Amino acid sequence: MAHRIPPLRSGHVLDLLQGSRDYFPALVDAIDAAHGEVWLETYIFDFTGASAEVAWALERAARRGLDVRVVVDGFGTPAVPPEWRLRLLGAGVRWRTFAPTGPLSVLSPSSWRRLHRKLCVVDGETGFCGGVNVLDDLHDPNHGALPAPRFDFAVRVTGPLVQEMRTTMLTLWQRMRTFQDLRHGDLGGALATIRGTRAAREQPPPRPSSLPGARAALVLRDNLRFRGAIERSYRRAIGRAREEIIIANAYFVPGRKMRQALVTAARRGVRVVLLLQGRYEYFMQYYAARPIYGALLRAGVDIHEYSPSFLHAKVAVIDGRWATVGSSNLDPLSLLLAREANLLVDDAAFAAGLRTRLLDAVQHEGHPMLAAHYERRPLRERVFEYIALGVMRLALAVQGKRRYW
């Protein structure tokens, strides 16, 4: 159960959205057309630039009397500007923070389990899933204005999966309410919420759909029922690849099994192309990735680093048909600790659209990492790599995840 990969189901219309430039207008249009409810989960909810348009849309929906719920992560969104908090709460938006942080939170291993998924469901009919936060493409909370748009993707979905997305979000909402009731000593309220959560989770599985449209599945990672499903879905697709694997991933520090799967695929003649972060963002993720490159380069994997702006994508296309778009990085924080959500897709047209955008980025915006250049990298970089990887391994050891390596 902990590693179950859900079956692909037909009947979906999928629209690939690149960055906030595509995602925000589609999201705002859906919210403005809503007639019943808007539920949103995101790691970061920022209010700078174009992201404010999403906040305005949520306020408008709440003032029309809709059920508007927003869940943000306590680390990704530590604070909301006071003026926006007053506007949203005054309009009736129900806003909750997952795992709020304090000054010493980083010292608690349990605080590393974050809500990193990005989901939205409107009226139970239209869903959004991907890696794009409510954050303007040209703004970064830590680095300020960006020289070029952040490279990222989301998907707009209609079809059977939207109800699965809604149930997933309802389960988290009710679970957070349970903990809130317990903190306030309301045992009766907590028990009632638990019963509601169990009922929502134990709905009979949807019947297979024979509707036309793309085949897709929602695959989750949490610390209860779906602890390894996303990683396993990647490894299964990589193991079945016959011609080509293209992966774009922001924080790429895969575990032993994933690394071996990529090496094995390259050695059996599969073209393996990785588009990875080439612009410094966070010390640990940036430098811990570098020691991984050596074995991959020796096996014939093509590695390209994206540097016009921050690479934030978590996507892949395999053999021109299988594709995934979601929130999960290929690093231990995502694969072992955070709550994540990815869409798996089996559809040639959708995969072709994503493949075209990735190869364009590889060819025009990626810098190839050559094996000879990698072997000659400066001692200073190697020291930073050693420190970053050591810190990451220590963090995993504290979490009891030594087997990842």
GROMACS .gro file of C-alpha atoms in nm:
model
  405
    1MET     CA    1   0.000   0.000   0.000
    2ALA     CA    2   0.277   0.243   0.086
    3HIS     CA    3   0.430   0.217  -0.261
    4ARG     CA    4   0.116   0.155  -0.473
    5ILE     CA    5   0.112   0.331  -0.811
    6PRO     CA    6  -0.247   0.414  -0.908
    7PRO     CA    7  -0.369   0.285  -1.245
    8LEU     CA    8  -0.396   0.519  -1.540
    9ARG     CA    9  -0.754   0.610  -1.629
   10SER     CA   10  -0.889   0.749  -1.953
   11GLY     CA   11  -1.125   1.037  -2.014
   12HIS     CA   12  -0.906   1.339  -1.942
   13VAL     CA   13  -0.844   1.667  -2.119
   14LEU     CA   14  -0.501   1.801  -2.022
   15ASP     CA   15  -0.357   2.144  -2.097
   16LEU     CA   16   0.014   2.202  -2.037
   17LEU     CA   17   0.081   2.540  -1.875
   18GLN     CA   18   0.431   2.687  -1.866
   19GLY     CA   19   0.511   2.907  -1.569
   20SER     CA   20   0.294   3.169  -1.408
   21ARG     CA   21   0.249   3.337  -1.748
   22ASP     CA   22   0.018   3.048  -1.850
   23TYR     CA   23  -0.090   2.919  -1.510
   24PHE     CA   24  -0.216   3.239  -1.347
   25PRO     CA   25  -0.454   3.347  -1.629
   26ALA     CA   26  -0.596   2.993  -1.651
   27LEU     CA   27  -0.636   2.974  -1.273
   28VAL     CA   28  -0.795   3.320  -1.248
   29ASP     CA   29  -1.039   3.240  -1.531
   30ALA     CA   30  -1.144   2.919  -1.358
   31ILE     CA   31  -1.188   3.094  -1.022
   32ASP     CA   32  -1.390   3.378  -1.177
   33ALA     CA   33  -1.619   3.124  -1.348
   34ALA     CA   34  -1.668   2.915  -1.031
   35HIS     CA   35  -2.015   2.881  -0.887
   36GLY     CA   36  -1.962   2.666  -0.577
   37GLU     CA   37  -1.610   2.615  -0.439
   38VAL     CA   38  -1.243   2.691  -0.492
   39TRP     CA   39  -0.985   2.487  -0.300
   40LEU     CA   40  -0.614   2.567  -0.332
   41GLU     CA   41  -0.296   2.418  -0.185
   42THR     CA   42   0.048   2.567  -0.244
   43TYR     CA   43   0.389   2.574  -0.083
   44ILE     CA   44   0.447   2.943  -0.151
   45PHE     CA   45   0.175   3.207  -0.175
   46ASP     CA   46   0.341   3.535  -0.260
   47PHE     CA   47   0.165   3.864  -0.330
   48THR     CA   48   0.421   4.033  -0.555
   49GLY     CA   49   0.350   4.110  -0.920
   50ALA     CA   50   0.120   3.878  -1.112
   51SER     CA   51   0.060   3.649  -0.812
   52ALA     CA   52  -0.159   3.920  -0.660
   53GLU     CA   53  -0.406   3.853  -0.943
   54VAL     CA   54  -0.471   3.509  -0.792
   55ALA     CA   55  -0.530   3.664  -0.451
   56TRP     CA   56  -0.777   3.912  -0.602
   57ALA     CA   57  -0.961   3.628  -0.774
   58LEU     CA   58  -0.991   3.434  -0.448
   59GLU     CA   59  -1.126   3.743  -0.274
   60ARG     CA   60  -1.383   3.796  -0.549
   61ALA     CA   61  -1.494   3.434  -0.527
   62ALA     CA   62  -1.533   3.450  -0.149
   63ARG     CA   63  -1.735   3.773  -0.172
   64ARG     CA   64  -1.970   3.594  -0.415
   65GLY     CA   65  -2.039   3.346  -0.135
   66LEU     CA   66  -1.829   3.055  -0.263
   67ASP     CA   67  -1.651   2.808  -0.036
   68VAL     CA   68  -1.291   2.928  -0.076
   69ARG     CA   69  -1.023   2.731   0.108
   70VAL     CA   70  -0.648   2.792   0.093
   71VAL     CA   71  -0.376   2.582   0.257
   72VAL     CA   72  -0.017   2.707   0.250
   73ASP     CA   73   0.299   2.563   0.399
   74GLY     CA   74   0.433   2.725   0.714
   75PHE     CA   75   0.791   2.732   0.587
   76GLY     CA   76   0.721   2.827   0.227
   77THR     CA   77   0.472   3.095   0.336
   78PRO     CA   78   0.578   3.202   0.685
   79ALA     CA   79   0.371   3.522   0.680
   80VAL     CA   80   0.097   3.694   0.483
   81PRO     CA   81   0.110   4.072   0.442
   82PRO     CA   82  -0.132   4.221   0.698
   83GLU     CA   83  -0.334   4.408   0.438
   84TRP     CA   84  -0.390   4.090   0.239
   85ARG     CA   85  -0.474   3.887   0.547
   86LEU     CA   86  -0.744   4.140   0.636
   87ARG     CA   87  -0.882   4.144   0.282
   88LEU     CA   88  -0.894   3.766   0.239
   89LEU     CA   89  -1.027   3.680   0.583
   90GLY     CA   90  -1.272   3.969   0.565
   91ALA     CA   91  -1.404   3.835   0.235
   92GLY     CA   92  -1.458   3.492   0.389
   93VAL     CA   93  -1.157   3.301   0.255
   94ARG     CA   94  -1.077   3.010   0.488
   95TRP     CA   95  -0.697   3.016   0.520
   96ARG     CA   96  -0.492   2.752   0.699
   97THR     CA   97  -0.119   2.706   0.744
   98PHE     CA   98   0.031   2.358   0.737
   99ALA     CA   99   0.292   2.303   1.011
  100PRO     CA  100   0.359   2.665   1.114
  101THR     CA  101   0.722   2.726   1.200
  102GLY     CA  102   0.888   2.891   1.497
  103PRO     CA  103   1.239   3.026   1.562
  104LEU     CA  104   1.378   2.681   1.648
  105SER     CA  105   1.162   2.470   1.415
  106VAL     CA  106   1.454   2.372   1.195
  107LEU     CA  107   1.602   2.180   1.490
  108SER     CA  108   1.301   1.948   1.503
  109PRO     CA  109   1.315   1.663   1.246
  110SER     CA  110   0.935   1.654   1.229
  111SER     CA  111   0.935   2.013   1.098
  112TRP     CA  112   1.112   1.901   0.779
  113ARG     CA  113   0.795   1.726   0.658
  114ARG     CA  114   0.646   2.004   0.449
  115LEU     CA  115   0.339   2.054   0.230
  116HIS     CA  116   0.508   2.097  -0.106
  117ARG     CA  117   0.231   1.997  -0.347
  118LYS     CA  118   0.049   2.249  -0.567
  119LEU     CA  119  -0.315   2.161  -0.628
  120CYS     CA  120  -0.632   2.350  -0.704
  121VAL     CA  121  -0.984   2.220  -0.763
  122VAL     CA  122  -1.268   2.443  -0.883
  123ASP     CA  123  -1.627   2.320  -0.844
  124GLY     CA  124  -1.504   1.962  -0.847
  125GLU     CA  125  -1.483   1.989  -1.226
  126THR     CA  126  -1.152   2.159  -1.311
  127GLY     CA  127  -0.822   2.077  -1.146
  128PHE     CA  128  -0.468   2.211  -1.158
  129CYS     CA  129  -0.154   2.020  -1.061
  130GLY     CA  130   0.213   2.096  -1.110
  131GLY     CA  131   0.519   2.266  -0.972
  132VAL     CA  132   0.419   2.632  -1.002
  133ASN     CA  133   0.371   2.817  -0.674
  134VAL     CA  134   0.157   3.128  -0.645
  135LEU     CA  135   0.472   3.324  -0.720
  136ASP     CA  136   0.545   3.558  -1.010
  137ASP     CA  137   0.788   3.409  -1.265
  138LEU     CA  138   1.009   3.717  -1.247
  139HIS     CA  139   1.026   3.746  -0.868
  140ASP     CA  140   1.198   3.538  -0.602
  141PRO     CA  141   1.139   3.593  -0.227
  142ASN     CA  142   1.509   3.542  -0.151
  143HIS     CA  143   1.679   3.678  -0.462
  144GLY     CA  144   1.446   3.958  -0.573
  145ALA     CA  145   1.387   4.037  -0.941
  146LEU     CA  146   1.490   3.761  -1.184
  147PRO     CA  147   1.658   3.825  -1.522
  148ALA     CA  148   1.429   3.577  -1.702
  149PRO     CA  149   1.113   3.380  -1.617
  150ARG     CA  150   1.139   3.082  -1.385
  151PHE     CA  151   1.119   2.755  -1.582
  152ASP     CA  152   0.827   2.550  -1.452
  153PHE     CA  153   0.508   2.370  -1.553
  154ALA     CA  154   0.155   2.294  -1.439
  155VAL     CA  155  -0.140   2.110  -1.594
  156ARG     CA  156  -0.507   2.200  -1.616
  157VAL     CA  157  -0.719   1.886  -1.589
  158THR     CA  158  -1.078   1.795  -1.656
  159GLY     CA  159  -1.200   1.438  -1.615
  160PRO     CA  160  -1.223   1.166  -1.348
  161LEU     CA  161  -0.900   1.264  -1.167
  162VAL     CA  162  -1.045   1.594  -1.052
  163GLN     CA  163  -1.262   1.417  -0.795
  164GLU     CA  164  -0.955   1.229  -0.669
  165MET     CA  165  -0.775   1.561  -0.631
  166ARG     CA  166  -1.073   1.699  -0.439
  167THR     CA  167  -1.082   1.399  -0.204
  168THR     CA  168  -0.707   1.435  -0.144
  169MET     CA  169  -0.747   1.799  -0.051
  170LEU     CA  170  -1.053   1.732   0.165
  171THR     CA  171  -0.863   1.466   0.359
  172LEU     CA  172  -0.580   1.707   0.441
  173TRP     CA  173  -0.822   1.986   0.533
  174GLN     CA  174  -1.011   1.759   0.773
  175ARG     CA  175  -0.690   1.619   0.919
  176MET     CA  176  -0.566   1.970   0.994
  177ARG     CA  177  -0.901   2.047   1.156
  178THR     CA  178  -0.865   1.737   1.373
  179PHE     CA  179  -0.529   1.856   1.507
  180GLN     CA  180  -0.676   2.201   1.566
  181ASP     CA  181  -0.964   2.051   1.767
  182LEU     CA  182  -0.721   1.844   1.974
  183ARG     CA  183  -0.506   2.148   2.049
  184HIS     CA  184  -0.817   2.323   2.179
  185GLY     CA  185  -0.925   2.020   2.385
  186ASP     CA  186  -1.230   1.943   2.167
  187LEU     CA  187  -1.209   1.564   2.163
  188GLY     CA  188  -1.565   1.524   2.035
  189GLY     CA  189  -1.498   1.753   1.740
  190ALA     CA  190  -1.174   1.571   1.663
  191LEU     CA  191  -1.347   1.231   1.663
  192ALA     CA  192  -1.624   1.358   1.436
  193THR     CA  193  -1.367   1.495   1.192
  194ILE     CA  194  -1.173   1.166   1.198
  195ARG     CA  195  -1.490   0.978   1.105
  196GLY     CA  196  -1.548   1.221   0.819
  197THR     CA  197  -1.191   1.183   0.700
  198ARG     CA  198  -1.214   0.804   0.706
  199ALA     CA  199  -1.540   0.814   0.513
  200ALA     CA  200  -1.389   1.040   0.247
  201ARG     CA  201  -1.081   0.819   0.215
  202GLU     CA  202  -1.273   0.493   0.206
  203GLN     CA  203  -1.501   0.583  -0.082
  204PRO     CA  204  -1.513   0.293  -0.333
  205PRO     CA  205  -1.255   0.332  -0.607
  206PRO     CA  206  -1.390   0.491  -0.924
  207ARG     CA  207  -1.488   0.256  -1.200
  208PRO     CA  208  -1.259   0.236  -1.501
  209SER     CA  209  -1.352   0.501  -1.755
  210SER     CA  210  -1.405   0.423  -2.122
  211LEU     CA  211  -1.437   0.791  -2.213
  212PRO     CA  212  -1.212   0.927  -2.488
  213GLY     CA  213  -0.922   1.142  -2.381
  214ALA     CA  214  -0.580   1.110  -2.223
  215ARG     CA  215  -0.498   0.838  -1.974
  216ALA     CA  216  -0.369   0.983  -1.648
  217ALA     CA  217  -0.324   0.916  -1.277
  218LEU     CA  218  -0.271   1.126  -0.967
  219VAL     CA  219   0.023   0.993  -0.769
  220LEU     CA  220   0.090   1.124  -0.419
  221ARG     CA  221   0.369   1.112  -0.162
  222ASP     CA  222   0.292   1.139   0.207
  223ASN     CA  223   0.416   0.982   0.528
  224LEU     CA  224   0.126   0.740   0.572
  225ARG     CA  225  -0.024   0.556   0.276
  226PHE     CA  226   0.192   0.674  -0.016
  227ARG     CA  227   0.549   0.685   0.107
  228GLY     CA  228   0.724   0.579  -0.214
  229ALA     CA  229   0.476   0.591  -0.501
  230ILE     CA  230   0.628   0.884  -0.691
  231GLU     CA  231   0.982   0.747  -0.685
  232ARG     CA  232   0.859   0.403  -0.784
  233SER     CA  233   0.661   0.545  -1.077
  234TYR     CA  234   0.979   0.711  -1.207
  235ARG     CA  235   1.186   0.395  -1.166
  236ARG     CA  236   0.926   0.180  -1.337
  237ALA     CA  237   0.904   0.413  -1.638
  238ILE     CA  238   1.284   0.443  -1.659
  239GLY     CA  239   1.318   0.064  -1.641
  240ARG     CA  240   1.075   0.022  -1.931
  241ALA     CA  241   1.232   0.293  -2.150
  242ARG     CA  242   1.355   0.180  -2.490
  243GLU     CA  243   1.451   0.496  -2.676
  244GLU     CA  244   1.464   0.820  -2.477
  245ILE     CA  245   1.440   0.963  -2.125
  246ILE     CA  246   1.419   1.339  -2.074
  247ILE     CA  247   1.403   1.470  -1.718
  248ALA     CA  248   1.397   1.832  -1.604
  249ASN     CA  249   1.428   1.860  -1.227
  250ALA     CA  250   1.517   2.150  -1.003
  251TYR     CA  251   1.679   1.970  -0.709
  252PHE     CA  252   1.836   1.652  -0.840
  253VAL     CA  253   1.988   1.431  -0.571
  254PRO     CA  254   1.839   1.089  -0.651
  255GLY     CA  255   1.894   0.787  -0.431
  256ARG     CA  256   2.093   0.477  -0.516
  257LYS     CA  257   1.810   0.292  -0.694
  258MET     CA  258   1.715   0.588  -0.911
  259ARG     CA  259   2.077   0.655  -1.006
  260GLN     CA  260   2.127   0.292  -1.097
  261ALA     CA  261   1.811   0.291  -1.308
  262LEU     CA  262   1.938   0.587  -1.512
  263VAL     CA  263   2.287   0.437  -1.552
  264THR     CA  264   2.141   0.103  -1.661
  265ALA     CA  265   1.912   0.270  -1.914
  266ALA     CA  266   2.199   0.468  -2.066
  267ARG     CA  267   2.418   0.159  -2.089
  268ARG     CA  268   2.152  -0.036  -2.277
  269GLY     CA  269   2.139   0.237  -2.541
  270VAL     CA  270   1.860   0.462  -2.421
  271ARG     CA  271   1.922   0.831  -2.479
  272VAL     CA  272   1.912   0.993  -2.133
  273VAL     CA  273   1.896   1.373  -2.115
  274LEU     CA  274   1.888   1.564  -1.786
  275LEU     CA  275   1.810   1.935  -1.760
  276LEU     CA  276   1.919   2.044  -1.413
  277GLN     CA  277   1.964   2.356  -1.204
  278GLY     CA  278   2.254   2.568  -1.325
  279ARG     CA  279   2.187   2.878  -1.119
  280TYR     CA  280   2.276   2.893  -0.751
  281GLU     CA  281   1.964   2.903  -0.533
  282TYR     CA  282   2.017   2.698  -0.216
  283PHE     CA  283   2.355   2.576  -0.092
  284MET     CA  284   2.263   2.219   0.000
  285GLN     CA  285   2.054   2.135  -0.307
  286TYR     CA  286   2.294   2.304  -0.549
  287TYR     CA  287   2.617   2.148  -0.428
  288ALA     CA  288   2.483   1.809  -0.314
  289ALA     CA  289   2.377   1.738  -0.672
  290ARG     CA  290   2.727   1.770  -0.820
  291PRO     CA  291   2.883   1.450  -0.683
  292ILE     CA  292   2.600   1.256  -0.854
  293TYR     CA  293   2.714   1.370  -1.199
  294GLY     CA  294   3.027   1.158  -1.227
  295ALA     CA  295   2.873   0.811  -1.260
  296LEU     CA  296   2.598   0.942  -1.488
  297LEU     CA  297   2.843   1.111  -1.724
  298ARG     CA  298   3.058   0.799  -1.740
  299ALA     CA  299   2.751   0.597  -1.839
  300GLY     CA  300   2.677   0.835  -2.128
  301VAL     CA  301   2.401   1.046  -1.974
  302ASP     CA  302   2.371   1.394  -2.127
  303ILE     CA  303   2.357   1.658  -1.851
  304HIS     CA  304   2.265   2.018  -1.927
  305GLU     CA  305   2.246   2.297  -1.671
  306TYR     CA  306   1.978   2.564  -1.708
  307SER     CA  307   2.097   2.909  -1.608
  308PRO     CA  308   1.891   3.194  -1.767
  309SER     CA  309   1.680   3.189  -1.450
  310PHE     CA  310   1.587   2.938  -1.181
  311LEU     CA  311   1.487   2.595  -1.305
  312HIS     CA  312   1.189   2.490  -1.093
  313ALA     CA  313   1.036   2.219  -1.315
  314LYS     CA  314   0.972   1.865  -1.197
  315VAL     CA  315   0.880   1.693  -1.522
  316ALA     CA  316   0.981   1.405  -1.746
  317VAL     CA  317   0.900   1.251  -2.085
  318ILE     CA  318   0.990   0.892  -2.169
  319ASP     CA  319   0.970   0.730  -2.513
  320GLY     CA  320   0.755   1.013  -2.642
  321ARG     CA  321   0.443   0.894  -2.460
  322TRP     CA  322   0.483   0.861  -2.082
  323ALA     CA  323   0.506   1.194  -1.902
  324THR     CA  324   0.488   1.333  -1.552
  325VAL     CA  325   0.431   1.688  -1.427
  326GLY     CA  326   0.417   1.769  -1.059
  327SER     CA  327   0.571   1.910  -0.746
  328SER     CA  328   0.820   1.637  -0.656
  329ASN     CA  329   1.190   1.697  -0.694
  330LEU     CA  330   1.419   1.398  -0.727
  331ASP     CA  331   1.587   1.461  -0.394
  332PRO     CA  332   1.535   1.317  -0.044
  333LEU     CA  333   1.331   1.611   0.084
  334SER     CA  334   1.065   1.543  -0.179
  335LEU     CA  335   1.095   1.167  -0.212
  336LEU     CA  336   1.115   1.086   0.160
  337LEU     CA  337   0.967   1.371   0.363
  338ALA     CA  338   0.735   1.618   0.189
  339ARG     CA  339   0.375   1.588   0.075
  340GLU     CA  340   0.389   1.591  -0.305
  341ALA     CA  341   0.154   1.541  -0.600
  342ASN     CA  342   0.240   1.446  -0.958
  343LEU     CA  343   0.030   1.366  -1.260
  344LEU     CA  344   0.130   1.061  -1.462
  345VAL     CA  345   0.019   1.077  -1.824
  346ASP     CA  346   0.013   0.823  -2.106
  347ASP     CA  347  -0.071   1.032  -2.411
  348ALA     CA  348   0.141   1.092  -2.720
  349ALA     CA  349   0.010   1.443  -2.793
  350PHE     CA  350   0.061   1.570  -2.439
  351ALA     CA  351   0.406   1.411  -2.416
  352ALA     CA  352   0.506   1.560  -2.752
  353GLY     CA  353   0.416   1.911  -2.635
  354LEU     CA  354   0.619   1.876  -2.317
  355ARG     CA  355   0.909   1.711  -2.501
  356THR     CA  356   0.928   1.998  -2.750
  357ARG     CA  357   0.952   2.256  -2.472
  358LEU     CA  358   1.217   2.059  -2.284
  359LEU     CA  359   1.436   1.999  -2.588
  360ASP     CA  360   1.409   2.364  -2.683
  361ALA     CA  361   1.533   2.459  -2.337
  362VAL     CA  362   1.813   2.200  -2.357
  363GLN     CA  363   1.930   2.323  -2.697
  364HIS     CA  364   1.899   2.697  -2.646
  365GLU     CA  365   1.921   2.760  -2.272
  366GLY     CA  366   2.113   2.466  -2.131
  367HIS     CA  367   2.490   2.443  -2.095
  368PRO     CA  368   2.625   2.090  -2.148
  369MET     CA  369   2.826   1.941  -1.864
  370LEU     CA  370   3.121   1.768  -2.026
  371ALA     CA  371   3.293   1.481  -1.845
  372ALA     CA  372   3.636   1.639  -1.889
  373HIS     CA  373   3.516   1.972  -1.753
  374TYR     CA  374   3.346   1.801  -1.461
  375GLU     CA  375   3.666   1.619  -1.364
  376ARG     CA  376   3.859   1.949  -1.363
  377ARG     CA  377   3.619   2.143  -1.140
  378PRO     CA  378   3.800   2.352  -0.877
  379LEU     CA  379   3.892   2.221  -0.533
  380ARG     CA  380   3.672   2.487  -0.373
  381GLU     CA  381   3.366   2.343  -0.547
  382ARG     CA  382   3.457   1.989  -0.441
  383VAL     CA  383   3.483   2.100  -0.078
  384PHE     CA  384   3.140   2.264  -0.095
  385GLU     CA  385   3.001   1.946  -0.254
  386TYR     CA  386   3.146   1.733   0.024
  387ILE     CA  387   2.997   1.959   0.291
  388ALA     CA  388   2.653   1.980   0.125
  389LEU     CA  389   2.625   1.607   0.067
  390GLY     CA  390   2.746   1.538   0.420
  391VAL     CA  391   2.481   1.767   0.567
  392MET     CA  392   2.212   1.602   0.356
  393ARG     CA  393   2.321   1.255   0.462
  394LEU     CA  394   2.324   1.360   0.825
  395ALA     CA  395   1.972   1.501   0.789
  396LEU     CA  396   1.855   1.171   0.640
  397ALA     CA  397   2.025   0.973   0.917
  398VAL     CA  398   1.835   1.178   1.175
  399GLN     CA  399   1.516   1.086   0.990
  400GLY     CA  400   1.614   0.718   0.981
  401LYS     CA  401   1.655   0.717   0.600
  402ARG     CA  402   2.009   0.584   0.562
  403ARG     CA  403   1.904   0.330   0.296
  404TYR     CA  404   1.834   0.609   0.046
  405TRP     CA  405   2.202   0.616  -0.057
   0.00000   0.00000   0.00000
